[in-house]
Tab-separated table of C-alpha atoms in Angstrom:
chain	number	residue	atom	x	y	z
A	913	MET	CA	0.000	0.000	0.000
A	914	ILE	CA	1.240	3.499	-0.874
A	915	LEU	CA	0.137	6.774	0.690
A	916	PHE	CA	-0.242	9.502	-1.936
A	917	ASN	CA	0.285	12.727	-0.023
A	918	CYS	CA	-0.916	16.003	-1.515
A	919	SER	CA	-2.258	17.486	1.717
A	920	THR	CA	-0.284	20.738	1.334
A	921	ASN	CA	-1.241	21.388	-2.301
A	922	ASN	CA	-3.820	24.153	-2.284
A	923	ILE	CA	-3.081	26.358	-5.277
A	924	GLY	CA	-1.930	26.244	-8.893
A	925	GLY	CA	-0.703	23.284	-10.898
A	926	GLY	CA	-0.095	21.139	-7.833
A	927	VAL	CA	-3.832	20.892	-7.194
A	928	LYS	CA	-4.710	19.896	-10.753
A	929	ASN	CA	-1.790	17.488	-11.123
A	930	SER	CA	-2.689	15.751	-7.875
A	931	ALA	CA	-6.345	15.467	-8.823
A	932	LEU	CA	-5.508	14.034	-12.263
A	933	PHE	CA	-3.076	11.545	-10.690
A	934	ILE	CA	-5.779	10.336	-8.303
A	935	LYS	CA	-8.387	10.292	-11.080
A	936	HIS	CA	-6.189	7.948	-13.116
A	937	ILE	CA	-5.674	5.638	-10.122
A	938	MET	CA	-9.412	5.465	-9.450
A	939	GLU	CA	-10.277	4.867	-13.108
A	940	THR	CA	-7.831	1.951	-13.288
A	941	ASN	CA	-9.234	0.441	-10.073
A	942	ASP	CA	-5.793	0.319	-8.487
A	943	GLU	CA	-6.475	-0.473	-4.834
A	944	ASN	CA	-2.858	-0.178	-3.687
A	945	TRP	CA	-3.199	3.489	-2.732
A	946	ILE	CA	-4.617	5.612	0.080
A	947	PHE	CA	-4.778	9.394	-0.091
A	948	ALA	CA	-4.054	12.477	2.017
A	949	ILE	CA	-5.629	15.442	0.226
A	950	SER	CA	-6.346	19.144	0.713
A	951	PRO	CA	-9.875	20.632	0.569
A	952	GLU	CA	-9.060	22.165	-2.823
A	953	ILE	CA	-8.177	18.767	-4.272
A	954	SER	CA	-11.269	17.262	-2.659
A	955	ASN	CA	-13.443	19.814	-4.457
A	956	LEU	CA	-11.795	19.089	-7.807
A	957	LEU	CA	-12.184	15.320	-7.378
A	958	GLN	CA	-15.867	15.731	-6.581
A	959	GLY	CA	-16.148	17.735	-9.793
A	960	PHE	CA	-14.688	14.674	-11.541
A	961	ARG	CA	-17.417	12.617	-9.791
A	962	ILE	CA	-14.802	10.666	-7.841
A	963	ASN	CA	-16.253	8.948	-4.772
A	964	LEU	CA	-14.137	9.886	-1.754
A	965	ASP	CA	-14.326	6.590	0.108
A	966	GLU	CA	-12.553	5.393	3.263
A	967	ARG	CA	-9.172	5.554	1.495
A	968	PHE	CA	-9.317	9.364	1.536
A	969	GLN	CA	-8.506	11.740	4.379
A	970	VAL	CA	-9.060	15.451	3.831
A	971	TYR	CA	-6.735	17.805	5.725
A	972	ASP	CA	-8.632	21.020	6.398
A	973	ALA	CA	-5.530	22.473	8.057
A	974	SER	CA	-2.332	22.155	6.042
A	975	PRO	CA	0.538	20.209	7.613
A	976	ALA	CA	2.669	23.189	6.580
A	977	THR	CA	1.201	25.159	9.481
A	978	SER	CA	-0.610	22.649	11.699
A	979	LEU	CA	1.180	20.320	14.124
A	980	SER	CA	-2.019	18.318	14.663
A	981	SER	CA	-2.283	17.718	10.904
A	982	ARG	CA	1.312	16.486	10.858
A	983	LYS	CA	0.520	14.005	13.619
A	984	LYS	CA	-2.591	12.907	11.737
A	985	LEU	CA	-0.554	12.447	8.551
A	986	LEU	CA	2.071	10.383	10.383
A	987	ARG	CA	-0.692	8.185	11.825
A	988	GLN	CA	-2.198	7.694	8.370
A	989	SER	CA	1.212	6.610	7.064
A	990	THR	CA	1.242	3.709	9.545
A	991	LEU	CA	-2.203	2.389	8.620
A	992	ASN	CA	-3.338	-0.152	6.031
A	993	ARG	CA	0.077	-1.800	5.635
A	994	VAL	CA	1.521	1.365	4.059
A	995	LYS	CA	5.014	0.619	2.795
A	996	GLY	CA	5.803	3.934	1.151
A	997	VAL	CA	4.774	7.578	0.835
A	998	TYR	CA	4.745	9.640	-2.348
A	999	THR	CA	4.428	13.391	-1.803
A	1000	MET	CA	3.388	15.124	-5.018
A	1001	ALA	CA	4.934	18.533	-4.300
A	1002	GLY	CA	6.935	18.923	-1.121
A	1003	PRO	CA	7.911	19.666	1.435
A	1004	ALA	CA	5.681	17.282	3.374
A	1005	TYR	CA	6.683	18.671	6.811
A	1006	CYS	CA	6.767	15.118	8.213
A	1007	ASN	CA	9.627	12.725	8.817
A	1008	PHE	CA	7.981	9.467	7.739
A	1009	SER	CA	9.290	6.122	8.961
A	1010	ASN	CA	8.248	4.633	5.592
A	1011	TYR	CA	10.283	4.982	2.419
A	1012	HIS	CA	9.415	8.505	1.236
A	1013	ILE	CA	9.599	9.799	-2.339
A	1014	MET	CA	9.036	13.530	-2.628
A	1015	GLY	CA	8.509	15.711	-5.662
A	1016	ILE	CA	9.938	19.227	-5.516
A	1017	SER	CA	8.718	21.804	-8.009
A	1018	ASN	CA	9.288	24.968	-5.965
A	1019	PRO	CA	12.288	26.771	-7.550
A	1020	TYR	CA	12.931	28.688	-4.322
A	1021	ILE	CA	13.778	25.355	-2.713
A	1022	SER	CA	15.804	23.926	-5.555
A	1023	HIS	CA	17.637	26.470	-7.700
A	1024	PHE	CA	16.686	30.108	-7.159
A	1025	LYS	CA	19.257	32.880	-7.376
A	1026	HIS	CA	19.164	35.582	-4.719
A	1027	LEU	CA	19.456	38.374	-7.278
A	1028	ASP	CA	16.520	36.997	-9.286
A	1029	LEU	CA	14.457	36.788	-6.104
A	1030	LEU	CA	15.139	40.378	-5.103
A	1031	ARG	CA	14.155	41.498	-8.606
A	1032	THR	CA	10.748	39.831	-8.337
A	1033	ILE	CA	9.596	40.877	-4.855
A	1034	LYS	CA	9.448	44.186	-3.016
A	1035	TRP	CA	12.336	44.760	-0.640
A	1036	VAL	CA	9.935	45.410	2.217
A	1037	ASN	CA	8.533	41.886	1.766
A	1038	ALA	CA	11.932	40.206	1.504
A	1039	PRO	CA	12.425	39.309	5.216
A	1040	LYS	CA	9.054	37.551	5.477
A	1041	PHE	CA	9.561	35.797	2.153
A	1042	TYR	CA	13.060	34.598	3.094
A	1043	ALA	CA	11.808	33.319	6.453
A	1044	LYS	CA	9.125	31.230	4.722
A	1045	MET	CA	11.611	29.988	2.131
A	1046	LEU	CA	14.151	28.905	4.766
A	1047	TYR	CA	11.371	27.118	6.649
A	1048	GLN	CA	10.465	25.192	3.496
A	1049	ILE	CA	14.110	24.404	2.731
A	1050	ARG	CA	14.576	23.039	6.246
A	1051	HIS	CA	11.782	20.516	5.702
A	1052	SER	CA	12.603	19.742	2.066
A	1053	LYS	CA	15.338	17.222	2.919
A	1054	LYS	CA	12.971	14.863	4.777
A	1055	ALA	CA	12.743	12.162	2.121
A	1056	ASN	CA	14.642	9.167	0.781
A	1057	HIS	CA	14.347	10.056	-2.892
A	1058	PHE	CA	13.470	13.233	-4.769
A	1059	ILE	CA	11.771	13.929	-8.098
A	1060	PHE	CA	12.275	17.116	-10.114
A	1061	GLN	CA	10.885	18.505	-13.357
A	1062	THR	CA	14.273	19.524	-14.760
A	1063	GLU	CA	17.893	18.436	-14.425
A	1064	THR	CA	18.837	22.003	-13.534
A	1065	SER	CA	16.684	21.925	-10.427
A	1066	ALA	CA	17.763	18.382	-9.497
A	1067	ARG	CA	21.504	19.136	-9.715
A	1068	SER	CA	21.148	22.462	-7.913
A	1069	PHE	CA	19.145	20.894	-5.079
A	1070	SER	CA	21.658	18.064	-4.791
A	1071	MET	CA	24.570	20.472	-4.546
A	1072	ARG	CA	22.950	23.043	-2.274
A	1073	ARG	CA	21.284	20.639	0.160
A	1074	GLY	CA	24.032	18.029	0.325
A	1075	ILE	CA	21.847	15.305	-1.207
A	1076	SER	CA	23.450	12.638	-3.382
A	1077	PHE	CA	22.428	13.074	-7.016
A	1078	GLU	CA	21.810	9.319	-7.066
A	1079	ASN	CA	18.813	10.024	-4.846
A	1080	CYS	CA	17.324	12.415	-7.403
A	1081	SER	CA	15.276	11.659	-10.519
A	1082	VAL	CA	14.022	13.923	-13.297
A	1083	VAL	CA	10.490	13.521	-14.656
A	1084	PRO	CA	9.713	16.300	-17.182
A	1085	ASN	CA	6.349	18.014	-17.146
A	1086	ALA	CA	3.615	16.703	-19.390
A	1087	ILE	CA	0.768	18.630	-20.982
A	1088	ASP	CA	-2.914	17.825	-20.787
A	1089	GLN	CA	-5.697	18.059	-23.339
A	1090	ASP	CA	-6.441	21.689	-22.440
A	1091	MET	CA	-2.931	22.713	-23.540
A	1092	ILE	CA	-3.247	20.793	-26.813
A	1093	GLU	CA	-6.568	22.480	-27.568
A	1094	ALA	CA	-5.108	25.887	-26.692
A	1095	LYS	CA	-2.267	25.280	-29.166
A	1096	VAL	CA	-4.752	24.427	-31.916
A	1097	ASN	CA	-6.798	27.547	-31.175
A	1098	VAL	CA	-3.723	29.796	-31.259
A	1099	SER	CA	-2.645	28.256	-34.577
A	1100	ARG	CA	-6.032	29.005	-36.095
A	1101	LYS	CA	-6.169	32.536	-34.700
A	1102	TYR	CA	-2.811	33.530	-36.166
A	1103	ASP	CA	-2.930	31.241	-39.204
A	1104	ALA	CA	0.188	29.502	-37.908
A	1105	GLN	CA	-0.449	25.910	-38.920
A	1106	ASP	CA	2.997	25.631	-40.532
A	1107	SER	CA	4.871	27.531	-37.818
A	1108	PHE	CA	6.536	26.461	-34.586
A	1109	LEU	CA	4.789	27.493	-31.375
A	1110	ILE	CA	7.058	27.883	-28.352
A	1111	ALA	CA	5.635	27.574	-24.839
A	1112	VAL	CA	7.503	29.942	-22.516
A	1113	PRO	CA	7.430	28.975	-18.800
A	1114	GLY	CA	6.266	31.826	-16.580
A	1115	SER	CA	9.440	31.870	-14.524
A	1116	PRO	CA	12.865	33.531	-14.841
A	1117	TYR	CA	14.669	30.298	-13.907
A	1118	PRO	CA	16.451	27.866	-16.280
A	1119	HIS	CA	14.239	25.035	-17.545
């Protein structure tokens, strides 16, 4: 049994990716998983008409800020013969006794540059932002293996956090049907059927 942990994912691509991952598991009737999810993911799954049965636990308070939620998550990881934990987008804020694989997609944890950061936020907000970032970095090493979207982020994290690169894997981002349809619509709008369309990530970091 594997615990799929996305209890801290409450905004952006992490919510949709987690929901689609769970949707695929449920559609293939794979019973080797239990789930720790956020309210935002719960809402999206219900929109997919996924039945949230006894395998699901919804964390109203994020383990990022709630000690009671961390204890609850640790208890869930010891139930149902759980042998491993997969955290979609860390940190998980828990030191699991099980083998723990954690995805890291936050560039501020993996490969940010201080100068780039100070260019993108107001100086008055910098102390609070740095405090949050250091808090996340502190918890980001609590795993046995790490998954990244790019080799740049994987190698930077390995070097900066003292993690062996052998404990890091790279799984590039995929695109869903919405992106494919958007590409077709853009091609039609600009009559660009025979042209290359380049998707530019909304981030100043190497990809």
